[in-house]
Amino acid sequence: MMKRILTSALAMLISVATFAQLDRSVRPEPAPAKSIEFGDYEVYKLDNGLTIIVVENDKLPRVSFSLVVDRDPIFEGDKAGYVSLAGQLLRQGTTNRSKDQLDEEIDFIGASLFTGSSNVYAAGLTKYQETLVELLADVALNPSFPSEEFDKLKKQAISGIENAKDDPNSLSSRIFNQSLYGKDHPYGELQSEENVENISIEDCKSYYNNYWTPSKTYITVVGDIKARKAKKLIKKYFGDWQAKEMPSATYPAVPQYDGTIVNVVNRNSSVQTVLSIGNTIDLKPGDPDIVKLRVANQILGGGSMGRLFQNIREDKGYTYGAYSSYDSDRLVGEFSAGASVRNEVTDSAVVEFIKEFERLQNEAVTDEELQAAKNNIIGEIGRSLESPQTIASFALNIQRYNLPADYYSNYLTRLDAVSKEDIMAVAKKYFHTNALVITAVGKGAEIAAGLEKFGPVTYYDFYGEETGPPSLPVPDGMTAQDVLDGYTKALGGNDKLDKVKDLTITSSIEIPGLPMPAKGITMQKRPNLFKNEMSVDGMGVMQKTVYDGKKANISGMGGSKEVTDSEELKAYEAQATFFAETQYPALGYTLELTSIGFVDGEKAYVMEVTSPEGDKSTEFYSVETGLKIKEESSFEGPEGPMTASTAYADYREVNGIMFPFTMTMSQGPQKIKFEVKTIEVNSGLKKGDFN
């Protein structure tokens, strides 16, 4: 959404009581809205086409420089992600400075410097203004694209994609955008691990060389600096930057749907559904409808007083919050609304969303709603004025989008003129209630049937590929015990499993936030000894659990505790049991084989497992191999239900028994990855090793 950036104190003129007696039964006529008085700013243009915008503000001895390259969206195809990688690489070193040298110089002056695919931002104390501009120019004009940093960034990008697979909001965004814009459109293409692997450092260099040109670049300067001084510094360090023609692009038309379509992304562990509902719109920056749509959206779903929130949360209790938004864009805009709702009310929530869209189209809003929405927007504008960046952002928008010079100064006048009829008109124009895209990420078996009333249902996976229904029926006569028997056989069979007397597994553990992998060691010895320890070089033991059949001791950086309660100990008893899944019935677990589902495209038996303590989880066993490939469970987080999962992969044979050498634990966007290094079977562990 285009930034609303205004530069002076705002107020609507209202009738003020006088000393004369008033007839309070008569609504006073509102006075006209004040116009917005601009703060001072200067705009310069260098000979190479670079535009400079300077906003002086001496309240604090600080200054910021924000460089933006104004380019069109880029379709990246089978190398999706190279543009973003190029932006990150700008910060990794220049032909004059290594990354470490950059970091050291920036830290030394207490500054900050960030880069993106089409921007560089530097900020710090005014006394270092020339150093800041020189650093900005070095990063923007002399990137070295170091190969070692490129490899690290690729690895991080792949890790980010893997994290997104277990994030329902990421899943929803990917599939929703693909349906809105099409998979061959810059706004609809999806990134995969394979795409990232395809990217070469030459791709990043090519992007930079083709698209970074001063003729399409703006530098906004905000803070305690004189305009002429800012221009002089920027000309000194950017004046020799040679302009070139930026490539142009053509784009495929976005899909036009004859009716509403429904996308379902199946997540068996989900207890709630992430809903996204909307359509593309033709709304470019500066369009007269923008202020009208802003008011309409405020009434519909702009906050906790919006109709969506009041209906779907406050009245129906389906969700923690329901909102809507819109986006103006030179290429193609978007209207969307969404919420996370309980699985069992997914279709009912969609009904309410559409009902509120249509109500805004067909019924005039009340005077109170209209005025409250306008007041709320005025408040947002007023709060935005607290930042001196607003003037610069405002001026930048005028330059980039070729807006009238008085576009923002007359904003309040246009806002005040918005009528009830305008609200209905823009709702009819931009809410395509008969041709919506509905995306639902949740437990398909529970939500899909109810969504069929809105339109044809198509199932998608993370990569935007169509899949079949989320589950298939279990073959007649097959039971959960049959699956466990198949698992036992796949591991190596009871004869081999029973011969395991002790087991030692060491692993490398990648944990977000740790500068280096942790080391893990898991030890088991029959009949019931268990030890699990995780340590980090230089930090010592971070966590250790020891169970001896009678009690469990848990210790770590936060202290230690001893568990002796018989009910609590059952979980540790299961951990101490060799190949515990094969012993579920003996351990008191309840099992239900529910269906055949899919895990990353692989068919898997889906088994609901309930522990003796009542904890529930869903386990997936490969139909092809019989091996366990995933486990999921849900728990109540601070913002509602959350899902935790563990994926098992890279099974290898050790002493005739199959072990997973890769385990990935996920909780929301966080992932912990275990890479097994060694497995020792029957090494002769002693009781004294379990301390």
XYZ file of C-alpha atoms in Angstrom:
691
model
C 0.000 0.000 0.000
C 1.335 3.400 -0.851
C 2.735 5.208 2.155
C 0.621 7.976 3.542
C 3.126 10.607 4.319
C 2.116 14.046 5.410
C 4.151 16.860 6.788
C 2.210 19.223 9.026
C -0.160 19.191 11.914
C -3.587 18.060 10.796
C -6.993 18.891 12.155
C -10.500 18.904 10.877
C -12.197 22.229 11.575
C -15.144 21.594 13.824
C -17.820 23.823 15.168
C -16.788 25.357 18.456
C -19.224 26.364 21.150
C -19.596 30.078 21.656
C -20.851 32.015 24.617
C -24.180 32.343 22.861
C -26.810 29.721 23.617
C -26.836 26.908 20.985
C -29.627 24.702 19.772
C -27.937 21.334 20.421
C -30.694 19.432 18.690
C -29.377 20.679 15.351
C -26.211 19.069 13.960
C -23.741 21.866 13.153
C -22.418 22.075 9.617
C -18.795 20.883 9.435
C -16.224 23.385 8.281
C -14.043 22.497 5.318
C -10.961 20.409 5.974
C -7.642 22.158 6.255
C -5.084 21.597 3.562
C -1.727 20.161 4.502
C 1.184 22.558 4.631
C 4.356 20.955 3.347
C 7.563 21.075 5.281
C 10.592 22.309 3.417
C 12.539 19.988 1.177
C 14.827 20.384 -1.781
C 15.063 18.309 -4.949
C 18.192 18.228 -7.107
C 19.154 16.271 -10.179
C 22.719 15.407 -11.139
C 23.907 15.337 -14.730
C 23.804 11.523 -14.734
C 20.106 11.573 -13.848
C 20.376 10.762 -10.141
C 17.677 12.548 -8.116
C 18.455 13.902 -4.644
C 15.751 14.792 -2.113
C 16.884 16.590 1.050
C 14.824 17.203 4.174
C 16.598 19.267 6.823
C 15.781 18.432 10.451
C 18.154 19.560 13.188
C 16.290 18.179 16.205
C 18.950 15.489 16.600
C 22.550 15.436 15.341
C 21.807 12.521 13.027
C 21.398 12.030 9.301
C 20.224 9.220 7.046
C 20.782 8.475 3.364
C 18.373 6.172 1.542
C 19.188 5.079 -2.017
C 16.410 3.510 -4.099
C 16.672 2.136 -7.637
C 13.267 2.490 -9.277
C 12.968 -0.642 -11.416
C 10.127 -2.759 -12.719
C 9.391 -6.192 -11.211
C 11.550 -9.016 -12.588
C 10.376 -12.513 -13.446
C 13.233 -14.765 -12.333
C 12.049 -18.127 -13.686
C 14.078 -21.215 -12.806
C 16.528 -19.032 -10.881
C 13.938 -17.391 -8.652
C 15.721 -15.666 -5.798
C 18.792 -14.316 -7.588
C 17.589 -10.720 -7.360
C 17.229 -10.949 -3.589
C 20.621 -12.654 -3.277
C 22.218 -9.866 -5.294
C 20.819 -7.315 -2.859
C 22.166 -9.192 0.139
C 25.576 -9.548 -1.512
C 25.960 -5.769 -1.732
C 26.512 -5.753 2.036
C 29.104 -8.535 1.925
C 32.060 -6.527 0.658
C 33.293 -4.091 -1.994
C 36.337 -3.851 -4.219
C 37.789 -1.547 -1.547
C 36.617 -3.227 1.659
C 35.982 -6.775 2.823
C 32.829 -7.564 4.783
C 34.819 -7.499 8.022
C 36.272 -4.113 7.160
C 32.824 -2.768 6.350
C 31.463 -4.066 9.638
C 34.379 -2.579 11.561
C 34.099 0.879 10.002
C 30.329 1.013 10.442
C 30.566 -0.106 14.067
C 33.393 2.339 14.787
C 31.213 5.359 13.980
C 28.063 3.847 15.526
C 26.265 3.800 12.202
C 23.966 1.355 10.436
C 23.973 0.220 6.824
C 21.502 -2.111 5.126
C 21.099 -3.310 1.569
C 18.375 -4.818 -0.581
C 17.896 -5.765 -4.196
C 17.139 -2.160 -5.137
C 18.163 -0.101 -2.134
C 20.938 0.859 0.269
C 20.328 2.683 3.557
C 22.942 4.310 5.794
C 22.393 6.340 8.959
C 24.522 7.768 11.749
C 25.758 10.891 13.496
C 25.942 14.089 11.471
C 29.645 14.550 12.223
C 30.273 11.413 10.155
C 28.116 12.556 7.235
C 30.872 12.336 4.635
C 31.966 8.915 5.860
C 28.363 7.743 5.573
C 28.042 8.965 1.989
C 31.396 7.425 1.073
C 30.339 4.076 2.569
C 26.969 4.315 0.816
C 28.693 4.936 -2.507
C 31.272 2.202 -2.025
C 28.588 -0.379 -1.287
C 26.288 0.805 -4.078
C 28.899 1.329 -6.795
C 31.702 -1.130 -6.048
C 30.237 -4.461 -4.915
C 32.740 -7.324 -5.051
C 30.221 -10.186 -4.885
C 32.511 -12.457 -2.815
C 31.970 -16.124 -3.640
C 32.365 -17.345 -0.061
C 29.580 -15.044 1.134
C 27.460 -16.021 -1.870
C 27.627 -19.678 -0.833
C 26.575 -18.791 2.726
C 23.632 -16.739 1.500
C 22.457 -19.543 -0.784
C 22.500 -21.911 2.160
C 20.487 -19.425 4.228
C 17.981 -19.012 1.384
C 17.459 -22.762 1.154
C 17.040 -22.935 4.922
C 14.424 -20.181 4.704
C 12.481 -22.143 2.095
C 12.577 -25.235 4.286
C 11.316 -23.199 7.235
C 8.427 -21.858 5.164
C 7.140 -25.372 4.480
C 5.873 -25.654 8.052
C 4.557 -22.095 8.300
C 0.849 -21.979 7.345
C 1.001 -18.244 6.698
C 3.857 -18.703 4.231
C 1.978 -21.535 2.550
C -1.119 -19.373 2.233
C 0.803 -16.433 0.805
C 2.560 -18.576 -1.805
C -0.528 -20.310 -3.166
C -2.763 -17.232 -2.884
C -0.309 -15.107 -4.876
C 0.210 -17.814 -7.487
C -3.534 -17.977 -8.104
C -3.960 -14.203 -8.112
C -1.134 -13.350 -10.477
C -0.211 -16.592 -12.244
C 2.956 -18.645 -11.853
C 4.631 -16.855 -14.797
C 4.197 -13.402 -13.261
C 6.807 -11.743 -10.988
C 4.230 -11.464 -8.200
C 3.078 -15.071 -8.542
C 6.212 -17.131 -9.121
C 7.304 -19.423 -6.290
C 10.846 -20.004 -5.120
C 12.154 -23.526 -4.510
C 15.377 -25.094 -3.291
C 16.107 -26.130 -6.872
C 15.766 -22.512 -8.034
C 18.323 -21.396 -5.467
C 20.726 -24.176 -6.426
C 20.483 -22.957 -10.040
C 21.652 -19.450 -9.147
C 25.225 -18.543 -9.985
C 27.150 -15.555 -8.778
C 27.181 -14.371 -12.394
C 23.380 -14.107 -12.269
C 23.678 -11.677 -9.363
C 26.362 -9.642 -11.096
C 24.306 -9.518 -14.287
C 21.266 -8.216 -12.420
C 23.326 -5.485 -10.777
C 25.070 -4.479 -14.000
C 21.805 -4.295 -15.938
C 19.520 -2.580 -13.451
C 21.578 -0.305 -11.236
C 21.796 3.031 -13.015
C 21.770 6.622 -11.686
C 19.100 7.679 -14.153
C 16.583 5.556 -12.214
C 17.997 6.181 -8.741
C 16.793 8.423 -5.916
C 18.725 9.321 -2.774
C 16.666 10.825 0.039
C 18.552 12.601 2.799
C 16.906 13.312 6.145
C 18.393 14.926 9.227
C 20.803 17.506 10.550
C 22.469 18.508 7.290
C 22.179 21.473 4.957
C 20.666 20.741 1.568
C 23.569 22.207 -0.391
C 26.052 20.203 1.691
C 24.109 16.995 1.044
C 24.048 17.706 -2.686
C 27.781 18.448 -2.692
C 28.649 15.195 -0.918
C 26.428 13.058 -3.131
C 27.763 14.713 -6.274
C 31.314 14.070 -5.058
C 30.789 10.349 -4.565
C 28.059 9.575 -7.105
C 28.675 12.172 -9.823
C 30.896 9.913 -11.931
C 28.416 7.021 -11.909
C 27.660 6.381 -15.567
C 24.043 6.137 -16.672
C 22.777 3.341 -18.885
C 19.453 2.172 -20.225
C 17.545 -0.114 -17.894
C 15.948 -3.214 -19.456
C 12.207 -3.067 -19.963
C 9.856 -5.986 -19.461
C 6.478 -7.213 -20.587
C 4.228 -9.255 -18.345
C 1.535 -11.847 -18.920
C -2.000 -10.821 -18.092
C -3.096 -11.872 -14.631
C -5.721 -14.644 -14.534
C -9.348 -13.619 -14.961
C -11.734 -16.042 -13.284
C -15.325 -16.583 -14.381
C -16.250 -17.515 -10.824
C -14.767 -18.001 -7.387
C -12.031 -20.633 -7.043
C -10.913 -22.422 -3.888
C -7.354 -23.544 -3.159
C -6.671 -25.976 -0.327
C -3.220 -26.719 1.077
C -3.439 -29.721 3.364
C -1.775 -29.726 6.813
C -2.914 -32.724 8.798
C -1.698 -31.293 12.094
C -3.579 -28.000 11.761
C -6.337 -27.293 14.266
C -7.090 -23.994 12.560
C -7.254 -22.809 8.971
C -5.390 -19.831 7.532
C -7.831 -18.128 5.164
C -6.879 -15.656 2.433
C -9.623 -14.191 0.240
C -9.311 -11.585 -2.482
C -8.716 -10.537 -6.069
C -6.440 -8.413 -8.215
C -7.416 -4.803 -8.892
C -6.410 -2.062 -11.308
C -5.355 0.669 -8.887
C -2.240 2.656 -9.672
C -0.512 5.145 -7.334
C -2.279 8.475 -7.523
C -5.628 7.026 -8.608
C -8.542 9.161 -7.329
C -10.147 6.012 -5.908
C -7.308 5.394 -3.441
C -8.615 7.653 -0.682
C -12.153 6.294 -1.169
C -10.931 2.712 -0.969
C -8.898 3.563 2.104
C -12.036 4.687 3.894
C -13.980 1.656 2.654
C -11.238 -0.682 3.824
C -11.074 1.028 7.209
C -14.775 0.346 7.691
C -14.503 -3.211 6.409
C -11.375 -4.547 8.048
C -8.847 -1.865 8.854
C -8.692 -2.631 12.562
C -10.461 -3.947 15.630
C -13.467 -1.707 14.990
C -13.860 -2.954 11.430
C -16.889 -4.975 10.432
C -14.879 -8.138 9.805
C -13.331 -8.040 13.274
C -16.600 -7.205 14.983
C -18.496 -9.929 13.127
C -16.074 -12.831 12.847
C -14.271 -12.364 16.152
C -16.478 -10.434 18.534
C -19.852 -11.827 17.438
C -19.038 -15.299 16.074
C -15.842 -16.064 17.996
C -14.300 -17.827 14.999
C -10.877 -16.160 15.203
C -8.482 -13.948 17.125
C -8.712 -11.312 14.398
C -10.027 -10.686 10.868
C -8.721 -7.910 8.651
C -8.607 -6.624 5.080
C -6.172 -4.587 3.026
C -5.549 -3.241 -0.447
C -2.467 -2.403 -2.471
C -1.979 0.117 -5.258
C 0.693 -0.788 -7.785
C 1.897 0.465 -11.149
C 1.581 -3.058 -12.557
C -1.379 -4.682 -10.794
C -2.895 -4.110 -7.361
C -4.634 -6.369 -4.888
C -7.540 -6.477 -2.462
C -7.436 -9.180 0.192
C -8.859 -10.201 3.533
C -8.030 -13.006 5.890
C -8.058 -14.675 9.274
C -7.006 -17.844 11.061
C -10.142 -19.731 12.099
C -10.971 -23.052 13.718
C -11.175 -25.906 11.227
C -14.790 -26.663 11.996
C -15.946 -23.112 11.149
C -13.823 -22.550 8.043
C -16.714 -22.479 5.579
C -18.859 -20.439 7.978
C -16.098 -17.839 8.229
C -15.905 -17.566 4.429
C -19.655 -16.963 4.362
C -19.227 -14.057 6.782
C -16.341 -12.540 4.816
C -18.366 -12.519 1.608
C -21.436 -11.262 3.471
C -19.471 -8.248 4.705
C -18.045 -7.559 1.233
C -21.552 -7.555 -0.232
C -23.021 -5.511 2.611
C -20.541 -2.746 1.877
C -21.481 -2.932 -1.811
C -25.235 -2.858 -1.343
C -25.967 -0.972 1.887
C -24.940 2.562 2.746
C -22.675 2.823 5.764
C -23.901 4.864 8.717
C -22.864 8.447 9.358
C -21.073 7.275 12.487
C -19.089 4.588 10.635
C -18.055 6.999 7.903
C -16.895 9.680 10.326
C -15.144 7.183 12.599
C -13.208 5.797 9.630
C -12.145 9.267 8.542
C -11.117 10.169 12.091
C -9.073 6.998 12.350
C -7.257 7.789 9.118
C -6.583 11.341 10.290
C -5.110 9.861 13.464
C -2.850 7.565 11.452
C -1.687 10.515 9.405
C -1.040 12.560 12.525
C 1.063 9.810 14.074
C 3.071 9.473 10.884
C 4.063 13.129 11.204
C 6.132 12.305 14.266
C 8.856 10.944 11.975
C 10.933 13.395 9.920
C 11.213 10.661 7.283
C 7.645 11.384 6.196
C 8.474 14.502 4.212
C 11.185 12.699 2.277
C 8.994 9.689 1.625
C 6.223 11.986 0.468
C 8.514 13.845 -1.901
C 9.920 10.554 -3.188
C 6.439 9.280 -4.028
C 5.685 12.441 -5.980
C 8.890 12.000 -7.963
C 8.602 8.242 -8.554
C 4.947 8.126 -9.482
C 4.731 11.496 -11.228
C 2.033 12.685 -8.847
C 0.729 16.267 -8.846
C 2.763 18.550 -6.615
C -0.310 19.132 -4.422
C -1.293 15.448 -4.261
C -0.700 15.151 -0.526
C -1.401 18.742 0.454
C -4.985 18.214 -0.719
C -5.302 14.765 0.844
C -7.545 15.876 3.708
C -9.834 17.694 1.305
C -10.270 14.538 -0.741
C -10.737 12.492 2.428
C -13.407 14.851 3.721
C -15.253 14.614 0.395
C -15.631 10.818 0.509
C -19.335 9.981 0.675
C -21.447 6.934 1.452
C -22.086 6.563 -2.255
C -18.335 6.547 -2.889
C -17.931 3.683 -0.417
C -20.532 1.570 -2.195
C -19.051 2.415 -5.594
C -15.471 1.395 -4.772
C -16.693 -1.731 -2.965
C -18.541 -2.782 -6.127
C -15.556 -1.905 -8.301
C -12.774 -3.536 -6.290
C -14.393 -6.397 -4.321
C -15.021 -9.110 -6.928
C -17.450 -11.135 -4.854
C -18.389 -13.369 -7.788
C -14.794 -14.100 -8.810
C -12.728 -14.398 -5.651
C -9.622 -16.438 -4.957
C -10.044 -18.319 -1.674
C -7.005 -20.066 -0.226
C -7.344 -22.270 2.852
C -4.372 -23.866 4.601
C -5.581 -26.448 7.096
C -6.620 -30.031 7.623
C -8.079 -30.864 4.234
C -10.172 -33.790 5.408
C -12.062 -31.450 7.758
C -12.378 -28.282 5.669
C -12.529 -29.181 1.964
C -16.108 -30.454 1.748
C -17.523 -27.298 3.311
C -15.612 -25.086 0.880
C -16.996 -26.748 -2.244
C -20.107 -24.554 -2.096
C -18.022 -21.498 -3.033
C -16.364 -22.925 -6.136
C -14.232 -25.759 -7.496
C -11.645 -26.965 -4.981
C -8.068 -27.613 -6.104
C -5.394 -29.016 -3.810
C -1.852 -27.658 -3.908
C 1.459 -28.475 -2.309
C 4.140 -26.059 -1.118
C 5.572 -25.719 -4.616
C 2.255 -24.706 -6.158
C 1.770 -28.042 -7.871
C -1.675 -29.587 -7.956
C -2.104 -32.683 -5.809
C -4.929 -35.094 -5.280
C -7.291 -34.992 -2.308
C -5.441 -34.789 1.027
C -6.180 -38.379 1.949
C -7.054 -41.727 0.455
C -8.948 -44.535 2.164
C -7.012 -47.202 4.036
C -7.169 -50.640 2.362
C -9.915 -52.820 3.815
C -8.791 -54.783 6.828
C -5.555 -52.871 7.375
C -4.874 -51.782 10.972
C -2.462 -49.583 12.875
C -0.706 -52.726 14.091
C -0.113 -53.724 10.472
C 1.659 -50.402 9.918
C 3.820 -50.930 13.015
C 4.637 -54.454 11.880
C 5.689 -53.039 8.518
C 7.802 -50.433 10.290
C 9.487 -53.094 12.414
C 10.292 -55.115 9.319
C 11.601 -52.030 7.491
C 13.958 -51.248 10.361
C 15.465 -54.713 10.152
C 13.060 -57.058 11.909
C 12.597 -58.109 15.536
C 15.525 -60.534 15.480
C 18.001 -57.749 14.787
C 16.267 -55.140 16.933
C 16.198 -57.447 19.961
C 19.959 -57.969 19.732
C 20.654 -54.291 20.330
C 21.796 -54.001 23.952
C 23.154 -50.464 23.853
C 23.210 -47.632 21.374
C 25.237 -44.404 21.035
C 24.381 -41.724 18.475
C 26.362 -38.513 17.970
C 25.058 -35.659 15.858
C 25.653 -32.109 14.711
C 22.744 -29.792 15.508
C 22.002 -26.558 13.649
C 20.085 -24.221 15.960
C 18.913 -20.743 14.854
C 20.869 -18.053 16.660
C 23.899 -20.174 17.502
C 27.121 -19.171 15.719
C 28.159 -22.798 15.294
C 26.470 -26.210 15.332
C 25.819 -27.826 18.696
C 26.976 -31.357 19.448
C 24.485 -33.994 20.492
C 24.942 -37.414 22.015
C 22.172 -39.900 22.769
C 22.866 -43.108 24.705
C 20.587 -46.040 25.521
C 21.209 -49.280 27.402
C 18.767 -52.036 28.149
C 16.560 -52.333 30.015
C 15.838 -48.657 30.747
C 18.871 -46.382 30.823
C 18.772 -43.235 28.711
C 20.945 -40.140 28.351
C 20.690 -37.195 25.989
C 23.173 -34.323 26.040
C 23.651 -31.201 23.918
C 26.715 -28.973 24.152
C 28.345 -26.094 22.293
C 32.061 -25.397 22.098
C 32.898 -22.518 24.388
C 29.516 -22.666 26.122
C 29.610 -26.126 27.662
C 26.623 -28.396 28.211
C 23.408 -26.581 27.335
C 20.986 -29.384 28.170
C 21.224 -32.898 29.593
C 18.584 -35.502 30.410
C 19.376 -38.731 32.287
C 16.831 -41.463 33.098
C 17.623 -44.580 35.142
C 14.237 -46.294 35.234
C 13.235 -44.695 38.538
C 13.833 -40.994 38.113
C 14.867 -38.446 35.512
C 17.346 -35.620 35.995
C 17.114 -32.650 33.658
C 19.857 -30.031 33.799
C 21.036 -27.138 31.691
C 22.050 -23.508 31.661
C 18.856 -22.593 33.508
C 19.386 -25.001 36.418
C 18.344 -28.570 37.109
C 15.403 -30.566 38.379
C 14.576 -34.152 39.284
C 11.409 -35.891 38.089
C 10.048 -38.753 40.176
C 6.290 -38.528 39.571
C 5.159 -41.778 37.981
C 2.900 -40.073 35.445
C 5.582 -37.628 34.312
C 8.126 -40.444 34.074
C 6.118 -42.281 31.426
C 7.435 -39.938 28.742
C 11.012 -40.682 29.784
C 10.271 -44.396 29.861
C 9.269 -44.157 26.203
C 12.510 -42.325 25.395
C 14.497 -45.099 27.083
C 12.696 -47.802 25.113
C 14.608 -49.062 22.100
C 12.700 -48.403 18.858
C 9.751 -47.168 20.930
C 7.253 -47.069 18.050
C 7.462 -50.854 17.714
C 6.451 -51.098 21.390
C 3.564 -48.625 21.418
C 0.881 -51.133 22.517
C 3.065 -52.420 25.363
C 3.742 -48.853 26.494
C 0.002 -48.105 26.706
C -0.364 -45.979 23.571
C -3.681 -45.819 21.705
C -3.440 -45.981 17.911
C -5.837 -45.201 15.075
C -5.001 -45.626 11.395
C -7.049 -42.879 9.741
C -6.037 -42.599 6.088
C -3.317 -42.512 3.487
C -1.953 -38.995 3.131
C 0.987 -37.280 1.492
C 4.277 -35.968 2.875
C 6.106 -33.868 0.279
C 4.383 -35.873 -2.436
C 5.128 -39.269 -0.875
C 2.208 -41.506 0.097
C 2.132 -42.236 3.802
C -0.077 -44.064 6.274
C -1.526 -41.513 8.685
C -1.762 -42.727 12.274
C -3.232 -40.836 15.215
C -1.245 -41.663 18.347
C -2.337 -40.947 21.932
C 0.167 -41.414 24.750
C -0.785 -42.785 28.195
C -0.703 -39.170 29.426
C -3.248 -38.146 26.786
C -0.841 -36.286 24.491
C -1.867 -36.599 20.856
C 0.298 -36.690 17.743
C 0.045 -37.697 14.101
C 2.656 -40.033 12.633
C 3.331 -40.768 8.975
C 4.796 -44.042 7.692
C 5.877 -44.364 4.071
C 3.619 -46.641 2.051
C 6.583 -47.576 -0.140
C 9.299 -48.236 2.466
C 7.350 -48.703 5.697
C 9.691 -46.273 7.471
C 8.514 -43.406 9.665
C 8.969 -40.139 7.783
C 7.209 -37.501 9.882
C 5.535 -36.766 13.194
C 3.318 -33.788 14.040
C 1.655 -32.449 17.166
C -0.235 -29.325 18.173
C -0.045 -27.186 21.283
C -1.439 -23.900 22.520
C 0.964 -21.023 21.927
C 0.764 -17.411 23.125
C -1.111 -16.411 19.948
C -3.211 -19.527 19.496
C -2.644 -23.107 18.363
C 0.796 -23.959 16.987
C 2.244 -27.032 15.301
C 5.489 -28.849 16.019
C 6.833 -31.473 13.653
C 9.817 -33.753 13.153
C 10.786 -35.042 9.713
C 12.964 -38.164 9.363
C 15.074 -38.695 6.247
C 18.260 -40.185 4.819
C 17.799 -43.648 6.316
C 20.995 -45.724 6.311
C 21.831 -49.222 7.438
C 24.032 -49.730 10.508
C 24.586 -53.301 11.761
C 21.649 -54.424 9.648
C 19.267 -51.818 11.124
C 17.910 -48.712 9.372
C 18.450 -45.374 11.145
C 17.473 -41.854 9.986
C 20.614 -39.744 9.590
C 18.708 -36.463 9.183
C 16.007 -35.194 11.538
C 14.448 -31.751 11.233
C 12.370 -30.366 14.099
C 10.077 -27.457 13.240
C 7.995 -25.140 15.360
C 6.474 -22.261 13.466
C 9.253 -20.638 11.432
C 11.987 -22.106 13.650
C 13.852 -25.239 12.612
C 16.448 -27.377 14.379
C 18.308 -29.792 12.125
C 20.097 -32.910 13.363
C 22.759 -34.517 11.163
C 23.854 -37.874 12.569
C 27.630 -38.292 12.543
C 28.151 -41.704 14.134
C 26.057 -44.631 15.359
C 27.581 -47.309 17.572
C 25.642 -50.485 18.335
C 26.584 -52.737 21.293
C 29.745 -50.829 22.179
C 29.593 -52.078 25.778
C 28.151 -49.061 27.592
C 28.274 -49.269 31.390
C 25.814 -47.952 33.941
C 28.435 -45.419 34.964
C 28.234 -43.841 31.512
C 24.752 -42.573 32.380
C 25.639 -39.756 34.734
